[in-house]
Amino acid sequence: MNDLRLAVVGAAGRMGRMLLQTIPDTLGMRLSGALESANSPIIGQDSGTLIGADPNGVIVSAEPGPVLERCDVLIDFSSPSSTVALASLTARAGVAHVIGTTGLSEEDLEALAEAARKTVIVRSGNMSLGVNLLAVLVERAARALGPAWDAEIAEMHHRLKVDAPSGTALLLGEAAARGRGVNLSEHSARGRDGLTGPRKAGDIGFASLRGGTVIGDHSVIFAGVGERIEFSHRAEDRGIFARGALAAALWTRGRAPGLYSMADVLGLSDG
């Protein structure tokens, strides 16, 4: 079977560079394209040189059209507006789309769902195996414990992160909400300040910390009367997200169009 041809969006970013480093060492795939925004100073550079390796002949481009023509899967850790625009193009081209972009709005998610009618989209607020296993455990705990146990999600990331709560925190919040059979948007408490009054029963709370170079720490706390259960995950290496995204890319081969999650990729989905 031929190697899967992968293109990376946001080649100059932290995740983009990590993917450029990881793809050549992963069996069954090869780098076929690298994309950046039109005003990026690295447009026209060799993507191998960009990461301090030997030139590989894959030139960083701002034009998605030609890149999509020669790739099987687009891996995308960019911005919400870029991801939505690219989803329309991948759907038209029949190219699978692995999305790790965070900060997506409800409108953005609707656009991705529409694109997934024509191509395979794997989307997750976090691509690591550990976090997605954690989400399964959180959903099961929330189902077993019910709303009588208060659920709180705390996360910390590096000082440069621009969205809050993190995509992973929201992924975990959605897992807790599914376990309870409720809509997270209707039971979400974010940003407590001042005289807030007692905690609202059934809420799923979020707290976001930013500082230093923290890759990603997440804790889910279920607090009952006289006892507390805590689940935690700490990312020590950004490579876990790249490796998860590449596993998702390999998984897309031969799949029917649809919107999938990392739980599907890892065989952890109840469906």
mmCIF file of C-alpha atoms in Angstrom:
data_model
loop_
_atom_site.group_PDB
_atom_site.id
_atom_site.type_symbol
_atom_site.label_atom_id
_atom_site.label_comp_id
_atom_site.label_asym_id
_atom_site.label_seq_id
_atom_site.Cartn_x
_atom_site.Cartn_y
_atom_site.Cartn_z
ATOM 1 C CA MET A 1 0.000 0.000 0.000
ATOM 2 C CA ASN A 2 1.307 3.451 -0.886
ATOM 3 C CA ASP A 3 2.333 5.844 1.866
ATOM 4 C CA LEU A 4 -0.370 8.250 2.991
ATOM 5 C CA ARG A 5 0.377 11.748 1.708
ATOM 6 C CA LEU A 6 0.064 14.360 4.455
ATOM 7 C CA ALA A 7 -0.053 18.144 4.341
ATOM 8 C CA VAL A 8 0.419 20.318 7.429
ATOM 9 C CA VAL A 9 -1.400 23.599 8.079
ATOM 10 C CA GLY A 10 0.415 26.204 10.174
ATOM 11 C CA ALA A 11 3.862 24.862 9.377
ATOM 12 C CA ALA A 12 5.610 27.629 11.338
ATOM 13 C CA GLY A 13 3.636 27.093 14.547
ATOM 14 C CA ARG A 14 4.590 24.925 17.513
ATOM 15 C CA MET A 15 2.402 22.015 16.415
ATOM 16 C CA GLY A 16 3.223 22.513 12.750
ATOM 17 C CA ARG A 17 6.950 22.197 13.393
ATOM 18 C CA MET A 18 6.398 19.177 15.621
ATOM 19 C CA LEU A 19 4.438 17.475 12.845
ATOM 20 C CA LEU A 20 7.135 18.287 10.292
ATOM 21 C CA GLN A 21 9.645 16.598 12.599
ATOM 22 C CA THR A 22 7.459 13.570 13.366
ATOM 23 C CA ILE A 23 6.058 12.630 9.948
ATOM 24 C CA PRO A 24 9.378 11.478 8.399
ATOM 25 C CA ASP A 25 9.882 9.039 11.295
ATOM 26 C CA THR A 26 6.382 7.517 11.059
ATOM 27 C CA LEU A 27 5.828 4.425 8.922
ATOM 28 C CA GLY A 28 3.084 4.516 6.302
ATOM 29 C CA MET A 29 3.119 8.227 5.571
ATOM 30 C CA ARG A 30 5.115 11.000 3.974
ATOM 31 C CA LEU A 31 4.972 14.790 3.918
ATOM 32 C CA SER A 32 3.533 16.164 0.682
ATOM 33 C CA GLY A 33 2.638 19.759 1.570
ATOM 34 C CA ALA A 34 3.061 22.573 4.085
ATOM 35 C CA LEU A 35 0.785 25.604 4.388
ATOM 36 C CA GLU A 36 1.111 28.982 6.088
ATOM 37 C CA SER A 37 -0.768 32.284 5.937
ATOM 38 C CA ALA A 38 0.004 34.537 3.001
ATOM 39 C CA ASN A 39 1.857 37.108 5.129
ATOM 40 C CA SER A 40 4.150 34.552 6.785
ATOM 41 C CA PRO A 41 7.885 35.197 6.284
ATOM 42 C CA ILE A 42 8.528 31.481 5.714
ATOM 43 C CA ILE A 43 6.513 31.261 2.480
ATOM 44 C CA GLY A 44 8.781 29.765 -0.156
ATOM 45 C CA GLN A 45 11.110 28.087 2.346
ATOM 46 C CA ASP A 46 11.861 24.370 2.294
ATOM 47 C CA SER A 47 9.964 22.755 5.174
ATOM 48 C CA GLY A 48 12.937 20.557 6.028
ATOM 49 C CA THR A 49 15.205 23.561 6.406
ATOM 50 C CA LEU A 50 12.509 25.209 8.543
ATOM 51 C CA ILE A 51 12.958 22.573 11.281
ATOM 52 C CA GLY A 52 16.743 22.427 11.012
ATOM 53 C CA ALA A 53 16.833 19.229 8.937
ATOM 54 C CA ASP A 54 18.042 18.525 5.416
ATOM 55 C CA PRO A 55 15.942 20.027 2.594
ATOM 56 C CA ASN A 56 13.046 17.714 1.680
ATOM 57 C CA GLY A 57 11.679 19.479 -1.397
ATOM 58 C CA VAL A 58 8.353 20.349 0.248
ATOM 59 C CA ILE A 59 8.072 24.108 -0.049
ATOM 60 C CA VAL A 60 5.906 26.106 2.364
ATOM 61 C CA SER A 61 2.995 27.612 0.415
ATOM 62 C CA ALA A 62 0.066 29.954 1.006
ATOM 63 C CA GLU A 63 -2.036 28.338 -1.739
ATOM 64 C CA PRO A 64 -4.150 25.421 -0.454
ATOM 65 C CA GLY A 65 -5.459 24.394 -3.880
ATOM 66 C CA PRO A 66 -2.260 22.840 -5.281
ATOM 67 C CA VAL A 67 -1.393 21.360 -1.876
ATOM 68 C CA LEU A 68 -4.764 19.575 -1.654
ATOM 69 C CA GLU A 69 -4.314 18.159 -5.127
ATOM 70 C CA ARG A 70 -1.319 16.131 -3.962
ATOM 71 C CA CYS A 71 -2.349 15.049 -0.457
ATOM 72 C CA ASP A 72 -4.646 12.466 1.123
ATOM 73 C CA VAL A 73 -4.993 14.043 4.577
ATOM 74 C CA LEU A 74 -4.704 17.636 5.769
ATOM 75 C CA ILE A 75 -3.597 18.022 9.403
ATOM 76 C CA ASP A 76 -4.779 21.295 10.844
ATOM 77 C CA PHE A 77 -3.807 22.986 14.121
ATOM 78 C CA SER A 78 -4.552 26.535 13.008
ATOM 79 C CA SER A 79 -7.237 29.134 13.807
ATOM 80 C CA PRO A 80 -11.031 28.737 13.732
ATOM 81 C CA SER A 81 -11.469 30.941 10.646
ATOM 82 C CA SER A 82 -8.709 29.119 8.772
ATOM 83 C CA THR A 83 -10.020 25.684 9.757
ATOM 84 C CA VAL A 84 -13.571 26.448 8.616
ATOM 85 C CA ALA A 85 -12.349 27.834 5.288
ATOM 86 C CA LEU A 86 -10.107 24.806 4.726
ATOM 87 C CA ALA A 87 -12.907 22.378 5.634
ATOM 88 C CA SER A 88 -14.915 23.694 2.714
ATOM 89 C CA LEU A 89 -11.938 23.051 0.418
ATOM 90 C CA THR A 90 -11.147 19.576 1.772
ATOM 91 C CA ALA A 91 -14.814 18.603 1.359
ATOM 92 C CA ARG A 92 -14.749 19.745 -2.250
ATOM 93 C CA ALA A 93 -11.460 17.923 -2.916
ATOM 94 C CA GLY A 94 -12.401 14.750 -1.024
ATOM 95 C CA VAL A 95 -9.347 15.098 1.216
ATOM 96 C CA ALA A 96 -9.576 13.839 4.808
ATOM 97 C CA HIS A 97 -9.191 16.575 7.430
ATOM 98 C CA VAL A 98 -7.686 16.011 10.892
ATOM 99 C CA ILE A 99 -8.472 19.025 13.073
ATOM 100 C CA GLY A 100 -6.815 19.909 16.375
ATOM 101 C CA THR A 101 -7.821 23.574 16.246
ATOM 102 C CA THR A 102 -9.390 24.923 19.439
ATOM 103 C CA GLY A 103 -11.636 27.914 20.116
ATOM 104 C CA LEU A 104 -14.262 26.846 17.549
ATOM 105 C CA SER A 105 -17.717 28.424 17.937
ATOM 106 C CA GLU A 106 -21.053 26.650 17.565
ATOM 107 C CA GLU A 107 -21.327 28.187 14.104
ATOM 108 C CA ASP A 108 -17.857 26.865 13.228
ATOM 109 C CA LEU A 109 -18.823 23.379 14.402
ATOM 110 C CA GLU A 110 -21.951 23.465 12.258
ATOM 111 C CA ALA A 111 -19.806 24.338 9.236
ATOM 112 C CA LEU A 112 -17.508 21.384 9.974
ATOM 113 C CA ALA A 113 -20.485 19.061 10.306
ATOM 114 C CA GLU A 114 -21.694 20.207 6.894
ATOM 115 C CA ALA A 115 -18.256 19.609 5.341
ATOM 116 C CA ALA A 116 -18.155 16.141 6.929
ATOM 117 C CA ARG A 117 -21.077 15.100 4.754
ATOM 118 C CA LYS A 118 -18.586 14.986 1.872
ATOM 119 C CA THR A 119 -15.299 13.925 3.463
ATOM 120 C CA VAL A 120 -13.785 12.360 6.564
ATOM 121 C CA ILE A 121 -13.166 14.830 9.392
ATOM 122 C CA VAL A 122 -11.566 13.824 12.679
ATOM 123 C CA ARG A 123 -11.829 16.649 15.208
ATOM 124 C CA SER A 124 -10.681 16.750 18.806
ATOM 125 C CA GLY A 125 -9.807 19.431 21.330
ATOM 126 C CA ASN A 126 -6.885 17.181 22.233
ATOM 127 C CA MET A 127 -5.232 14.453 20.175
ATOM 128 C CA SER A 128 -3.468 12.528 22.945
ATOM 129 C CA LEU A 129 -4.392 8.968 23.866
ATOM 130 C CA GLY A 130 -4.260 9.753 27.578
ATOM 131 C CA VAL A 131 -6.659 12.681 27.390
ATOM 132 C CA ASN A 132 -9.176 10.767 25.302
ATOM 133 C CA LEU A 133 -9.066 7.852 27.718
ATOM 134 C CA LEU A 134 -9.577 10.395 30.504
ATOM 135 C CA ALA A 135 -12.655 11.753 28.734
ATOM 136 C CA VAL A 136 -14.181 8.259 28.646
ATOM 137 C CA LEU A 137 -13.533 7.842 32.383
ATOM 138 C CA VAL A 138 -15.025 11.274 33.119
ATOM 139 C CA GLU A 139 -18.176 10.473 31.147
ATOM 140 C CA ARG A 140 -18.629 7.182 32.988
ATOM 141 C CA ALA A 141 -17.983 8.786 36.374
ATOM 142 C CA ALA A 142 -20.467 11.580 35.665
ATOM 143 C CA ARG A 143 -23.084 9.015 34.635
ATOM 144 C CA ALA A 144 -22.529 6.942 37.765
ATOM 145 C CA LEU A 145 -22.363 9.820 40.240
ATOM 146 C CA GLY A 146 -25.054 12.099 38.803
ATOM 147 C CA PRO A 147 -25.483 15.845 39.378
ATOM 148 C CA ALA A 148 -25.417 15.437 43.177
ATOM 149 C CA TRP A 149 -21.611 15.441 42.819
ATOM 150 C CA ASP A 150 -20.283 18.869 41.791
ATOM 151 C CA ALA A 151 -18.052 18.747 38.702
ATOM 152 C CA GLU A 152 -15.165 21.195 38.294
ATOM 153 C CA ILE A 153 -12.529 21.305 35.537
ATOM 154 C CA ALA A 154 -9.222 23.120 36.090
ATOM 155 C CA GLU A 155 -6.638 23.652 33.363
ATOM 156 C CA MET A 156 -3.289 25.415 32.997
ATOM 157 C CA HIS A 157 -1.390 26.303 29.830
ATOM 158 C CA HIS A 158 1.548 28.430 28.707
ATOM 159 C CA ARG A 159 1.296 32.219 28.731
ATOM 160 C CA LEU A 160 0.862 32.474 24.936
ATOM 161 C CA LYS A 161 -2.362 30.451 24.687
ATOM 162 C CA VAL A 162 -5.140 32.676 23.332
ATOM 163 C CA ASP A 163 -8.358 30.759 24.123
ATOM 164 C CA ALA A 164 -9.965 29.783 27.416
ATOM 165 C CA PRO A 165 -11.210 27.377 28.581
ATOM 166 C CA SER A 166 -8.853 25.183 26.602
ATOM 167 C CA GLY A 167 -10.192 22.870 23.933
ATOM 168 C CA THR A 168 -9.243 19.948 26.168
ATOM 169 C CA ALA A 169 -11.150 21.398 29.132
ATOM 170 C CA LEU A 170 -14.214 21.763 26.924
ATOM 171 C CA LEU A 171 -13.738 18.199 25.641
ATOM 172 C CA LEU A 172 -13.763 17.001 29.247
ATOM 173 C CA GLY A 173 -16.736 19.216 30.057
ATOM 174 C CA GLU A 174 -18.655 17.750 27.146
ATOM 175 C CA ALA A 175 -17.802 14.262 28.430
ATOM 176 C CA ALA A 176 -19.199 15.112 31.864
ATOM 177 C CA ALA A 177 -22.311 16.633 30.293
ATOM 178 C CA ARG A 178 -22.887 13.531 28.153
ATOM 179 C CA GLY A 179 -22.573 11.372 31.224
ATOM 180 C CA ARG A 180 -25.279 13.433 32.898
ATOM 181 C CA GLY A 181 -27.423 13.611 29.778
ATOM 182 C CA VAL A 182 -27.392 17.420 29.637
ATOM 183 C CA ASN A 183 -26.240 20.175 27.286
ATOM 184 C CA LEU A 184 -22.941 21.704 28.434
ATOM 185 C CA SER A 185 -23.894 25.168 27.152
ATOM 186 C CA GLU A 186 -26.843 25.180 29.557
ATOM 187 C CA HIS A 187 -24.869 23.896 32.561
ATOM 188 C CA SER A 188 -21.513 25.655 32.270
ATOM 189 C CA ALA A 189 -20.044 27.985 34.911
ATOM 190 C CA ARG A 190 -17.085 30.076 33.772
ATOM 191 C CA GLY A 191 -15.357 33.031 35.385
ATOM 192 C CA ARG A 192 -16.575 33.355 38.964
ATOM 193 C CA ASP A 193 -15.808 36.747 40.511
ATOM 194 C CA GLY A 194 -17.214 38.743 43.393
ATOM 195 C CA LEU A 195 -20.349 37.806 45.311
ATOM 196 C CA THR A 196 -21.543 35.007 43.055
ATOM 197 C CA GLY A 197 -23.837 33.334 45.543
ATOM 198 C CA PRO A 198 -23.920 29.592 46.176
ATOM 199 C CA ARG A 199 -22.842 27.184 43.475
ATOM 200 C CA LYS A 200 -25.711 26.359 41.130
ATOM 201 C CA ALA A 201 -26.668 22.693 41.347
ATOM 202 C CA GLY A 202 -25.796 20.732 38.212
ATOM 203 C CA ASP A 203 -23.263 23.234 36.874
ATOM 204 C CA ILE A 204 -19.980 22.068 35.368
ATOM 205 C CA GLY A 205 -17.377 24.629 36.427
ATOM 206 C CA PHE A 206 -14.243 25.746 34.604
ATOM 207 C CA ALA A 207 -11.084 27.460 35.859
ATOM 208 C CA SER A 208 -8.273 28.535 33.506
ATOM 209 C CA LEU A 209 -4.698 29.338 34.538
ATOM 210 C CA ARG A 210 -2.023 30.760 32.215
ATOM 211 C CA GLY A 211 1.703 31.096 32.759
ATOM 212 C CA GLY A 212 5.193 30.016 31.865
ATOM 213 C CA THR A 213 5.708 27.236 29.349
ATOM 214 C CA VAL A 214 3.157 24.702 30.609
ATOM 215 C CA ILE A 215 2.170 22.413 27.730
ATOM 216 C CA GLY A 216 -1.134 21.389 29.286
ATOM 217 C CA ASP A 217 -2.376 20.291 32.727
ATOM 218 C CA HIS A 218 -6.008 19.225 33.232
ATOM 219 C CA SER A 219 -7.904 18.027 36.289
ATOM 220 C CA VAL A 220 -11.532 16.983 36.620
ATOM 221 C CA ILE A 221 -12.869 17.047 40.170
ATOM 222 C CA PHE A 222 -16.088 15.401 41.329
ATOM 223 C CA ALA A 223 -16.895 16.745 44.799
ATOM 224 C CA GLY A 224 -19.500 14.947 46.870
ATOM 225 C CA VAL A 225 -20.527 15.245 50.493
ATOM 226 C CA GLY A 226 -17.488 14.290 52.563
ATOM 227 C CA GLU A 227 -15.489 12.867 49.658
ATOM 228 C CA ARG A 228 -13.854 13.901 46.389
ATOM 229 C CA ILE A 229 -12.670 12.102 43.241
ATOM 230 C CA GLU A 230 -10.013 13.670 40.988
ATOM 231 C CA PHE A 231 -8.832 12.696 37.505
ATOM 232 C CA SER A 232 -5.703 14.385 36.123
ATOM 233 C CA HIS A 233 -3.602 14.441 32.981
ATOM 234 C CA ARG A 234 -0.327 16.298 32.451
ATOM 235 C CA ALA A 235 1.249 16.711 29.037
ATOM 236 C CA GLU A 236 5.053 16.622 29.268
ATOM 237 C CA ASP A 237 5.852 16.548 25.550
ATOM 238 C CA ARG A 238 4.034 18.288 22.702
ATOM 239 C CA GLY A 239 4.895 15.262 20.582
ATOM 240 C CA ILE A 240 1.949 13.360 22.098
ATOM 241 C CA PHE A 241 -0.427 15.603 20.147
ATOM 242 C CA ALA A 242 1.485 15.144 16.892
ATOM 243 C CA ARG A 243 1.598 11.365 17.296
ATOM 244 C CA GLY A 244 -2.130 11.277 18.026
ATOM 245 C CA ALA A 245 -2.880 13.403 14.961
ATOM 246 C CA LEU A 246 -0.813 11.072 12.775
ATOM 247 C CA ALA A 247 -2.647 8.043 14.192
ATOM 248 C CA ALA A 248 -5.904 9.788 13.281
ATOM 249 C CA ALA A 249 -4.597 10.461 9.774
ATOM 250 C CA LEU A 250 -3.798 6.768 9.238
ATOM 251 C CA TRP A 251 -7.234 5.825 10.623
ATOM 252 C CA THR A 252 -9.041 7.945 8.002
ATOM 253 C CA ARG A 253 -7.910 5.678 5.165
ATOM 254 C CA GLY A 254 -10.931 3.941 3.656
ATOM 255 C CA ARG A 255 -13.444 5.554 6.036
ATOM 256 C CA ALA A 256 -16.828 6.823 4.924
ATOM 257 C CA PRO A 257 -17.433 10.584 5.084
ATOM 258 C CA GLY A 258 -18.450 11.748 8.530
ATOM 259 C CA LEU A 259 -17.472 13.735 11.587
ATOM 260 C CA TYR A 260 -15.375 11.579 13.909
ATOM 261 C CA SER A 261 -13.524 12.017 17.197
ATOM 262 C CA MET A 262 -10.346 10.584 18.697
ATOM 263 C CA ALA A 263 -12.573 8.245 20.687
ATOM 264 C CA ASP A 264 -13.564 6.713 17.333
ATOM 265 C CA VAL A 265 -9.935 6.478 16.254
ATOM 266 C CA LEU A 266 -8.962 4.717 19.468
ATOM 267 C CA GLY A 267 -11.972 2.415 19.604
ATOM 268 C CA LEU A 268 -13.279 4.086 22.773
ATOM 269 C CA SER A 269 -16.523 5.399 21.318
ATOM 270 C CA ASP A 270 -19.723 3.861 22.645
ATOM 271 C CA GLY A 271 -21.034 4.086 19.086
#
